[in-house]
Amino acid sequence: MTGAAIGGGLVVAWWFLPREYPNPLTPARGEHVLGAWLKIAEDGVVSVAVPQLEMGQGITTLIPQIVAEELGADWRQIAVEPAAAAPAYPNTPLAKRWISLWDPATAGLSGGVDDMLAERFATSNAFTATADGTSLAAYEQPAREAAAAARAMLAMEAADRWNASWEECEVYAGLVRLGDRRASFGELAAGAAGQSPPDPPPLRPELADETPQAGSSEADAGPAASFPRIDLPSKVDGSYRFAGDVRLPGMVFAAIRHGPNNGSELTGFNVERAQGIGGIVGAVKTKRWLAVAATTWWSAERALRAMEPQFKTQYPVSSEDIGARLDTLLTAGDSFKTHETGFGEEAMARVDMARRYEVDPFHAAPVETASAAARLSDGRLELWIATQAPEQTRAAAAKAVGLGIEDVALYPMAAGGSFDARLENDHAIEVAHIAKELGRPVHLTWSRREEMIRSRPYAPVYTLVGAQLAGEGEAEGGGAIDALKIRAATPPSTHEFGRRLFGNLTPWAAIRETTGMKDELAMEGMVPPYALPSVTVRHVPVETGYPSGRVRGNAYVAGTFAIESFVDEVAAQSGREPLSYRMSMLGSDVRLAACLQRAASLAEWDGGLDQSGQGLACLRIGDKETGGRIACVATARQGEGGLRVSRLTAAVDIGRIINLDIARQQIEGGLLFGLGIALGSPLAVRGGLPASFEYADLNLPKLGDCPEIVVDFLPRTDGTAAAGFDPGELGVGVVSPAIANALFSATGLRLRRLPLLSGGL
């Protein structure tokens, strides 16, 4: 039938054909491959492939834990192998979520079409990106199925030896058992690899589950076994290897200088001033940057400082320019409707209360700056790098040196931190180009200055929130929101990012191509979790002249800050208690109601009375059926040292939890990341450059600034066994409004700009 298809029919027929791809795992000596997800060595070690970037979120424990429980392995025999991007590991949920970025023409045709297109795209393009909390949704089921198939193959091999039926065998604790007979995984591995697995694989009825039990006061783990993080011991003793640890024979070390992050060009530098510095191997210049390589990175950096490269800036934007554009267009600019619920925009007949909220841009700012190693020889490029989008990074590096993507090998390294910064691939392009020009292996590390210049911060957002209110007294529903209208001015940052990632455009070209576009993903955090009669969200696209990108929390930072601050203000004006006011608007979302009640109970909520210093906020990410929820009570005081947040109390509902300890780490880390956004220093821009290149000037929380954190996970009560919600983003968005509301309670001051203290008290 495929051969008979002609014209468009040929394309369609080919598109629907199933295709097979080679197994991406390669066995070492004594290892045997059992599918695309695991290998078993003759000494019993089970190596699990992990196709997601480990950047502190614990994915190199979560996926192996899923495999170990389904396989019946002993946790002590589990090892991890970072998997290269391959069609065997498609991140289909993320491909569907980002379909408007890689295929805007067909996005949104229908749910079924989007599913099909996303699956085909993710598979054929080896799309394995790590982002938006999609790891478990994408990989839990494939990993379980692979482990179940391998378990059956081990049982088959043992049954053949024992002249028995494989269905009678039990597999647990790293052994296959039948009565008194025992065989280890290592003994059976070679023979098991030759067995044909059953189709479908025999999945265990039990899922990986450490969800707290109903009625537990300490949110302890359930009956599941303990699975400590695999990467923790080596990170503690320093043996864990990152991209910065790569060393190759004949390697030199490169430092680099970039101009302002908006299309600047290199105009000159003084080579003579660097002649007295020892160890210099060579320099590489392009239209946009200058790099120097030397036998040590410090020598290369000293040489660059001495050479004083100069750049011409096309658009020397400043924070004042950005603010003026946002300010003007917020009220006067053309807008696009991105979300509408209930009775829609026409339901708002008047505006009884309106407030404006502003969010300055902020950096991802991981402690580890961008670094990568590259070697180009015999027409083949090898790249050692931490990247959240390996196949797109591989393609960008290949294009930079004029190779086909098949001639580039990317060795995935872990990141010491990312917060979405490693979705960008500039340093991969640069190190590949430098290696080609110098003809030897190169290790490139950005200084903190370059990281600050080249990172794409979270875009600034100015928001107007207006409401039509009902009633006068609490008994009559006074202050109830009948209609809500949100208008947000911000760049179409998600599309801008998409043009860089999927179109390989420069930041300036991406800005030009996306100017004036509606960006629904940039607005998704503006949709409140409340069951209001009418909600309308409108996006006012603004070109600020400064590139923007993705940062942990993304759209939910500005959206939750505006919504939860506004809800508190309406409650205060209406004389309503903030907790009960929120509860009255939740409709049938009993899970979010339970989070609010639990957080209030743990924090000994006193109603947010004057001078109490307590503030409340809540957040739901995703839909009502499968989304994650969090409620947070912040306790803040103004003391001699300024504002101090003494306690953060959070109640979280993410459904089934695979690893309770890692889930807790994710929530705590998100809360602290959000604390940095709320109380850090704003990103000031002058002449297209950050006003400061110092990490300390970001004013991020130090150990002594960290408040007491109490996190409680609510038990799963819906009876479903679906994969739980990834908690990595939840804590980030809820903190800022909780602290703003706490500060209002403590001082009577209402701060409507992030960072909260950017204008001082």
mmCIF file of C-alpha atoms in Angstrom, residues 305-615:
data_model
loop_
_atom_site.group_PDB
_atom_site.id
_atom_site.type_symbol
_atom_site.label_atom_id
_atom_site.label_comp_id
_atom_site.label_asym_id
_atom_site.label_seq_id
_atom_site.Cartn_x
_atom_site.Cartn_y
_atom_site.Cartn_z
ATOM 1 C CA ARG A 305 41.498 40.546 30.014
ATOM 2 C CA ALA A 306 44.728 41.953 28.634
ATOM 3 C CA MET A 307 43.447 41.962 25.035
ATOM 4 C CA GLU A 308 40.380 44.026 25.993
ATOM 5 C CA PRO A 309 38.017 42.925 23.216
ATOM 6 C CA GLN A 310 35.615 45.617 22.042
ATOM 7 C CA PHE A 311 32.060 45.111 20.805
ATOM 8 C CA LYS A 312 29.567 47.199 18.861
ATOM 9 C CA THR A 313 26.085 47.013 20.313
ATOM 10 C CA GLN A 314 23.159 47.188 17.920
ATOM 11 C CA TYR A 315 20.622 48.003 20.601
ATOM 12 C CA PRO A 316 22.030 49.166 23.958
ATOM 13 C CA VAL A 317 18.877 48.495 25.939
ATOM 14 C CA SER A 318 18.572 49.444 29.606
ATOM 15 C CA SER A 319 16.218 48.462 32.404
ATOM 16 C CA GLU A 320 14.587 51.871 32.077
ATOM 17 C CA ASP A 321 13.895 51.229 28.373
ATOM 18 C CA ILE A 322 12.411 47.812 29.134
ATOM 19 C CA GLY A 323 10.215 49.187 31.898
ATOM 20 C CA ALA A 324 8.992 52.050 29.723
ATOM 21 C CA ARG A 325 7.963 49.682 26.927
ATOM 22 C CA LEU A 326 6.126 47.374 29.287
ATOM 23 C CA ASP A 327 4.464 50.304 31.026
ATOM 24 C CA THR A 328 3.218 51.816 27.784
ATOM 25 C CA LEU A 329 1.967 48.640 26.152
ATOM 26 C CA LEU A 330 0.341 47.196 29.279
ATOM 27 C CA THR A 331 -2.559 49.587 28.834
ATOM 28 C CA ALA A 332 -2.231 50.689 25.204
ATOM 29 C CA GLY A 333 -0.822 47.691 23.336
ATOM 30 C CA ASP A 334 -2.658 45.182 21.183
ATOM 31 C CA SER A 335 -3.512 42.003 23.046
ATOM 32 C CA PHE A 336 -4.445 38.375 22.343
ATOM 33 C CA LYS A 337 -6.911 36.310 24.322
ATOM 34 C CA THR A 338 -5.033 33.198 25.527
ATOM 35 C CA HIS A 339 -7.403 31.668 28.090
ATOM 36 C CA GLU A 340 -11.099 32.017 28.822
ATOM 37 C CA THR A 341 -13.326 30.109 31.230
ATOM 38 C CA GLY A 342 -16.908 30.332 32.429
ATOM 39 C CA PHE A 343 -19.046 33.097 30.962
ATOM 40 C CA GLY A 344 -16.046 34.717 29.302
ATOM 41 C CA GLU A 345 -15.013 38.299 28.775
ATOM 42 C CA GLU A 346 -18.528 39.631 28.254
ATOM 43 C CA ALA A 347 -19.470 38.716 31.834
ATOM 44 C CA MET A 348 -17.424 41.612 33.214
ATOM 45 C CA ALA A 349 -19.726 44.634 33.180
ATOM 46 C CA ARG A 350 -17.604 46.767 35.488
ATOM 47 C CA VAL A 351 -14.289 46.798 37.346
ATOM 48 C CA ASP A 352 -14.779 47.089 41.092
ATOM 49 C CA MET A 353 -11.156 46.572 41.999
ATOM 50 C CA ALA A 354 -7.938 46.566 39.972
ATOM 51 C CA ARG A 355 -4.289 46.213 40.848
ATOM 52 C CA ARG A 356 -1.017 46.159 38.963
ATOM 53 C CA TYR A 357 1.851 43.753 39.641
ATOM 54 C CA GLU A 358 5.337 43.753 38.182
ATOM 55 C CA VAL A 359 8.000 41.073 37.935
ATOM 56 C CA ASP A 360 11.550 41.978 36.970
ATOM 57 C CA PRO A 361 13.643 39.535 34.910
ATOM 58 C CA PHE A 362 15.709 37.054 36.897
ATOM 59 C CA HIS A 363 18.452 34.564 36.051
ATOM 60 C CA ALA A 364 18.517 30.806 36.471
ATOM 61 C CA ALA A 365 21.974 31.442 37.946
ATOM 62 C CA PRO A 366 23.228 27.889 38.633
ATOM 63 C CA VAL A 367 26.432 27.799 40.656
ATOM 64 C CA GLU A 368 28.107 25.743 37.923
ATOM 65 C CA THR A 369 28.770 27.911 34.855
ATOM 66 C CA ALA A 370 28.550 26.527 31.327
ATOM 67 C CA SER A 371 31.373 24.155 30.407
ATOM 68 C CA ALA A 372 32.033 21.574 27.705
ATOM 69 C CA ALA A 373 34.867 19.609 26.122
ATOM 70 C CA ALA A 374 35.245 18.839 22.435
ATOM 71 C CA ARG A 375 37.557 16.825 20.179
ATOM 72 C CA LEU A 376 37.401 16.952 16.377
ATOM 73 C CA SER A 377 39.449 14.445 14.423
ATOM 74 C CA ASP A 378 39.071 12.444 11.213
ATOM 75 C CA GLY A 379 35.803 14.160 10.404
ATOM 76 C CA ARG A 380 34.183 13.202 13.714
ATOM 77 C CA LEU A 381 33.280 15.531 16.565
ATOM 78 C CA GLU A 382 33.073 14.285 20.143
ATOM 79 C CA LEU A 383 31.328 16.462 22.688
ATOM 80 C CA TRP A 384 31.243 16.107 26.496
ATOM 81 C CA ILE A 385 28.515 18.366 27.834
ATOM 82 C CA ALA A 386 25.599 18.697 30.267
ATOM 83 C CA THR A 387 22.521 19.523 28.239
ATOM 84 C CA GLN A 388 18.792 19.299 28.768
ATOM 85 C CA ALA A 389 18.200 18.888 25.026
ATOM 86 C CA PRO A 390 20.983 16.581 23.773
ATOM 87 C CA GLU A 391 19.832 15.947 20.213
ATOM 88 C CA GLN A 392 19.202 19.631 19.525
ATOM 89 C CA THR A 393 22.607 20.449 21.028
ATOM 90 C CA ARG A 394 24.217 17.773 18.888
ATOM 91 C CA ALA A 395 22.596 19.202 15.749
ATOM 92 C CA ALA A 396 23.691 22.754 16.600
ATOM 93 C CA ALA A 397 27.305 21.669 17.187
ATOM 94 C CA ALA A 398 27.311 19.689 13.927
ATOM 95 C CA LYS A 399 26.104 22.693 11.965
ATOM 96 C CA ALA A 400 28.712 24.930 13.590
ATOM 97 C CA VAL A 401 31.588 22.846 12.181
ATOM 98 C CA GLY A 402 29.978 21.759 8.925
ATOM 99 C CA LEU A 403 29.348 18.109 9.806
ATOM 100 C CA GLY A 404 26.310 15.893 9.564
ATOM 101 C CA ILE A 405 24.628 15.098 12.838
ATOM 102 C CA GLU A 406 25.620 11.443 12.389
ATOM 103 C CA ASP A 407 29.270 12.530 12.659
ATOM 104 C CA VAL A 408 28.809 13.997 16.147
ATOM 105 C CA ALA A 409 29.001 11.890 19.310
ATOM 106 C CA LEU A 410 27.578 13.552 22.409
ATOM 107 C CA TYR A 411 28.540 12.091 25.771
ATOM 108 C CA PRO A 412 25.937 13.249 28.322
ATOM 109 C CA MET A 413 27.399 14.630 31.539
ATOM 110 C CA ALA A 414 25.508 15.594 34.696
ATOM 111 C CA ALA A 415 24.914 19.237 35.572
ATOM 112 C CA GLY A 416 25.723 20.658 38.979
ATOM 113 C CA GLY A 417 22.587 22.740 38.533
ATOM 114 C CA SER A 418 20.536 24.073 35.673
ATOM 115 C CA PHE A 419 17.092 25.486 36.495
ATOM 116 C CA ASP A 420 16.554 25.344 32.687
ATOM 117 C CA ALA A 421 19.759 27.220 31.814
ATOM 118 C CA ARG A 422 21.104 24.117 30.042
ATOM 119 C CA LEU A 423 18.279 24.154 27.540
ATOM 120 C CA GLU A 424 20.505 26.650 25.718
ATOM 121 C CA ASN A 425 23.392 25.348 23.606
ATOM 122 C CA ASP A 426 25.656 28.348 22.883
ATOM 123 C CA HIS A 427 28.676 26.830 24.621
ATOM 124 C CA ALA A 428 28.346 23.633 22.571
ATOM 125 C CA ILE A 429 28.548 25.630 19.350
ATOM 126 C CA GLU A 430 31.498 27.628 20.662
ATOM 127 C CA VAL A 431 33.607 24.715 21.919
ATOM 128 C CA ALA A 432 33.045 22.799 18.659
ATOM 129 C CA HIS A 433 34.170 25.805 16.633
ATOM 130 C CA ILE A 434 37.244 26.369 18.804
ATOM 131 C CA ALA A 435 38.251 22.698 18.578
ATOM 132 C CA LYS A 436 37.966 22.850 14.796
ATOM 133 C CA GLU A 437 40.029 26.027 14.489
ATOM 134 C CA LEU A 438 42.796 24.890 16.838
ATOM 135 C CA GLY A 439 42.859 21.281 15.648
ATOM 136 C CA ARG A 440 43.131 19.831 19.150
ATOM 137 C CA PRO A 441 40.901 18.888 22.096
ATOM 138 C CA VAL A 442 39.526 21.901 23.940
ATOM 139 C CA HIS A 443 37.810 22.455 27.237
ATOM 140 C CA LEU A 444 35.703 25.638 27.403
ATOM 141 C CA THR A 445 34.456 27.126 30.667
ATOM 142 C CA TRP A 446 32.489 30.338 30.890
ATOM 143 C CA SER A 447 33.449 32.736 33.642
ATOM 144 C CA ARG A 448 30.680 34.057 35.856
ATOM 145 C CA ARG A 449 30.745 37.248 33.776
ATOM 146 C CA GLU A 450 30.022 35.334 30.587
ATOM 147 C CA GLU A 451 27.331 33.264 32.265
ATOM 148 C CA MET A 452 25.599 36.469 33.352
ATOM 149 C CA ILE A 453 25.868 38.014 29.899
ATOM 150 C CA ARG A 454 24.795 35.011 27.842
ATOM 151 C CA SER A 455 22.087 33.524 30.048
ATOM 152 C CA ARG A 456 18.529 34.246 28.984
ATOM 153 C CA PRO A 457 16.632 35.418 32.061
ATOM 154 C CA TYR A 458 12.971 34.928 32.837
ATOM 155 C CA ALA A 459 11.172 37.662 30.935
ATOM 156 C CA PRO A 460 9.778 40.686 32.790
ATOM 157 C CA VAL A 461 6.004 40.663 33.244
ATOM 158 C CA TYR A 462 3.724 43.608 34.003
ATOM 159 C CA THR A 463 0.204 42.510 34.914
ATOM 160 C CA LEU A 464 -3.127 44.265 35.390
ATOM 161 C CA VAL A 465 -5.732 42.305 37.344
ATOM 162 C CA GLY A 466 -9.299 43.558 37.475
ATOM 163 C CA ALA A 467 -12.323 42.042 39.180
ATOM 164 C CA GLN A 468 -16.061 42.473 39.320
ATOM 165 C CA LEU A 469 -17.182 41.766 42.881
ATOM 166 C CA ALA A 470 -20.497 40.676 44.352
ATOM 167 C CA GLY A 471 -22.342 41.446 47.605
ATOM 168 C CA GLU A 472 -21.389 43.635 50.522
ATOM 169 C CA GLY A 473 -21.280 41.482 53.644
ATOM 170 C CA GLU A 474 -19.646 38.126 54.266
ATOM 171 C CA ALA A 475 -23.013 36.482 54.767
ATOM 172 C CA GLU A 476 -24.101 37.703 51.341
ATOM 173 C CA GLY A 477 -20.856 36.546 49.734
ATOM 174 C CA GLY A 478 -19.305 39.980 49.955
ATOM 175 C CA GLY A 479 -16.127 40.303 47.952
ATOM 176 C CA ALA A 480 -16.807 37.190 45.901
ATOM 177 C CA ILE A 481 -15.218 37.491 42.480
ATOM 178 C CA ASP A 482 -17.892 37.329 39.778
ATOM 179 C CA ALA A 483 -15.506 38.028 36.917
ATOM 180 C CA LEU A 484 -11.740 38.300 36.631
ATOM 181 C CA LYS A 485 -9.759 39.831 33.806
ATOM 182 C CA ILE A 486 -5.968 39.571 33.593
ATOM 183 C CA ARG A 487 -3.879 41.500 31.090
ATOM 184 C CA ALA A 488 -0.135 40.761 31.033
ATOM 185 C CA ALA A 489 2.560 42.543 29.050
ATOM 186 C CA THR A 490 5.608 40.352 28.441
ATOM 187 C CA PRO A 491 7.731 39.121 25.525
ATOM 188 C CA PRO A 492 6.611 35.935 23.738
ATOM 189 C CA SER A 493 9.484 34.251 25.525
ATOM 190 C CA THR A 494 8.447 30.636 24.947
ATOM 191 C CA HIS A 495 8.324 31.081 21.175
ATOM 192 C CA GLU A 496 11.599 32.985 21.303
ATOM 193 C CA PHE A 497 13.171 30.065 23.147
ATOM 194 C CA GLY A 498 11.618 27.617 20.688
ATOM 195 C CA ARG A 499 13.188 29.385 17.725
ATOM 196 C CA ARG A 500 16.593 29.038 19.359
ATOM 197 C CA LEU A 501 16.153 25.399 20.333
ATOM 198 C CA PHE A 502 14.397 23.980 17.276
ATOM 199 C CA GLY A 503 15.330 26.553 14.635
ATOM 200 C CA ASN A 504 18.943 27.093 15.740
ATOM 201 C CA LEU A 505 18.464 30.853 15.478
ATOM 202 C CA THR A 506 20.604 33.432 17.219
ATOM 203 C CA PRO A 507 18.941 35.259 20.112
ATOM 204 C CA TRP A 508 18.508 38.431 18.084
ATOM 205 C CA ALA A 509 17.026 36.569 15.103
ATOM 206 C CA ALA A 510 14.655 34.710 17.439
ATOM 207 C CA ILE A 511 13.428 38.028 18.838
ATOM 208 C CA ARG A 512 12.792 39.377 15.336
ATOM 209 C CA GLU A 513 10.875 36.276 14.233
ATOM 210 C CA THR A 514 8.592 36.180 17.276
ATOM 211 C CA THR A 515 7.814 39.877 17.697
ATOM 212 C CA GLY A 516 4.101 40.386 18.235
ATOM 213 C CA MET A 517 3.254 36.676 18.652
ATOM 214 C CA LYS A 518 0.665 35.365 21.084
ATOM 215 C CA ASP A 519 2.295 33.066 23.646
ATOM 216 C CA GLU A 520 -0.123 30.786 25.477
ATOM 217 C CA LEU A 521 2.608 28.912 27.354
ATOM 218 C CA ALA A 522 3.976 32.188 28.725
ATOM 219 C CA MET A 523 0.463 32.961 30.010
ATOM 220 C CA GLU A 524 -0.534 29.581 31.475
ATOM 221 C CA GLY A 525 0.408 30.627 35.003
ATOM 222 C CA MET A 526 -2.130 33.451 34.828
ATOM 223 C CA VAL A 527 -5.077 31.053 35.024
ATOM 224 C CA PRO A 528 -6.240 30.900 38.670
ATOM 225 C CA PRO A 529 -7.027 27.570 40.354
ATOM 226 C CA TYR A 530 -10.381 28.894 41.567
ATOM 227 C CA ALA A 531 -13.820 27.995 40.183
ATOM 228 C CA LEU A 532 -14.764 31.564 39.219
ATOM 229 C CA PRO A 533 -17.802 32.386 37.055
ATOM 230 C CA SER A 534 -15.660 34.184 34.494
ATOM 231 C CA VAL A 535 -11.920 34.408 33.824
ATOM 232 C CA THR A 536 -10.196 36.013 30.847
ATOM 233 C CA VAL A 537 -6.447 36.182 30.260
ATOM 234 C CA ARG A 538 -4.976 38.413 27.569
ATOM 235 C CA HIS A 539 -1.344 38.580 26.417
ATOM 236 C CA VAL A 540 0.232 41.837 25.293
ATOM 237 C CA PRO A 541 3.423 40.823 23.430
ATOM 238 C CA VAL A 542 6.295 43.224 24.017
ATOM 239 C CA GLU A 543 9.691 43.364 22.357
ATOM 240 C CA THR A 544 12.081 44.502 25.069
ATOM 241 C CA GLY A 545 15.271 44.210 23.015
ATOM 242 C CA TYR A 546 16.760 41.794 25.551
ATOM 243 C CA PRO A 547 16.655 37.991 25.034
ATOM 244 C CA SER A 548 14.597 35.930 27.441
ATOM 245 C CA GLY A 549 14.305 32.235 28.141
ATOM 246 C CA ARG A 550 13.147 29.573 30.538
ATOM 247 C CA VAL A 551 13.909 29.565 34.244
ATOM 248 C CA ARG A 552 12.635 27.189 36.898
ATOM 249 C CA GLY A 553 9.029 28.013 37.739
ATOM 250 C CA ASN A 554 8.532 29.747 34.384
ATOM 251 C CA ALA A 555 5.038 31.202 33.824
ATOM 252 C CA TYR A 556 3.827 30.261 37.312
ATOM 253 C CA VAL A 557 6.122 32.755 39.035
ATOM 254 C CA ALA A 558 4.544 35.944 37.686
ATOM 255 C CA GLY A 559 1.081 34.423 37.390
ATOM 256 C CA THR A 560 0.837 33.117 40.944
ATOM 257 C CA PHE A 561 2.362 36.292 42.358
ATOM 258 C CA ALA A 562 -0.297 38.418 40.682
ATOM 259 C CA ILE A 563 -3.273 36.124 41.374
ATOM 260 C CA GLU A 564 -2.524 35.230 44.989
ATOM 261 C CA SER A 565 -1.537 38.788 45.915
ATOM 262 C CA PHE A 566 -4.729 40.088 44.315
ATOM 263 C CA VAL A 567 -6.897 37.492 46.078
ATOM 264 C CA ASP A 568 -5.391 38.593 49.391
ATOM 265 C CA GLU A 569 -6.062 42.223 48.582
ATOM 266 C CA VAL A 570 -9.697 41.522 47.678
ATOM 267 C CA ALA A 571 -10.120 39.551 50.916
ATOM 268 C CA ALA A 572 -8.638 42.394 52.969
ATOM 269 C CA GLN A 573 -10.798 45.047 51.282
ATOM 270 C CA SER A 574 -13.900 42.902 51.780
ATOM 271 C CA GLY A 575 -13.100 42.108 55.403
ATOM 272 C CA ARG A 576 -12.774 38.408 54.661
ATOM 273 C CA GLU A 577 -10.325 35.984 56.309
ATOM 274 C CA PRO A 578 -7.797 34.891 53.608
ATOM 275 C CA LEU A 579 -8.078 31.122 54.170
ATOM 276 C CA SER A 580 -11.858 30.866 54.267
ATOM 277 C CA TYR A 581 -12.078 33.309 51.357
ATOM 278 C CA ARG A 582 -9.944 31.025 49.196
ATOM 279 C CA MET A 583 -11.846 27.945 50.331
ATOM 280 C CA SER A 584 -15.108 29.531 49.213
ATOM 281 C CA MET A 585 -13.825 29.849 45.644
ATOM 282 C CA LEU A 586 -12.353 26.360 45.149
ATOM 283 C CA GLY A 587 -15.507 24.705 43.887
ATOM 284 C CA SER A 588 -15.007 20.947 43.679
ATOM 285 C CA ASP A 589 -11.223 20.957 44.019
ATOM 286 C CA VAL A 590 -11.157 19.104 47.319
ATOM 287 C CA ARG A 591 -7.480 18.260 46.926
ATOM 288 C CA LEU A 592 -6.412 21.912 46.899
ATOM 289 C CA ALA A 593 -8.797 22.563 49.781
ATOM 290 C CA ALA A 594 -7.087 19.800 51.739
ATOM 291 C CA CYS A 595 -3.675 21.369 51.016
ATOM 292 C CA LEU A 596 -4.843 24.748 52.284
ATOM 293 C CA GLN A 597 -6.307 23.268 55.447
ATOM 294 C CA ARG A 598 -3.242 21.150 56.143
ATOM 295 C CA ALA A 599 -0.785 24.005 55.602
ATOM 296 C CA ALA A 600 -2.845 26.253 57.851
ATOM 297 C CA SER A 601 -2.965 23.599 60.558
ATOM 298 C CA LEU A 602 0.774 22.928 60.468
ATOM 299 C CA ALA A 603 1.600 26.648 60.521
ATOM 300 C CA GLU A 604 -0.917 27.342 63.309
ATOM 301 C CA TRP A 605 -2.585 29.855 61.020
ATOM 302 C CA ASP A 606 -4.136 32.704 62.978
ATOM 303 C CA GLY A 607 -6.180 34.235 60.191
ATOM 304 C CA GLY A 608 -3.438 36.519 58.904
ATOM 305 C CA LEU A 609 -4.396 39.152 61.464
ATOM 306 C CA ASP A 610 -2.575 42.467 61.610
ATOM 307 C CA GLN A 611 1.010 42.130 62.831
ATOM 308 C CA SER A 612 0.858 38.310 62.723
ATOM 309 C CA GLY A 613 3.462 38.126 59.980
ATOM 310 C CA GLN A 614 1.740 35.176 58.315
ATOM 311 C CA GLY A 615 0.828 35.040 54.645
#
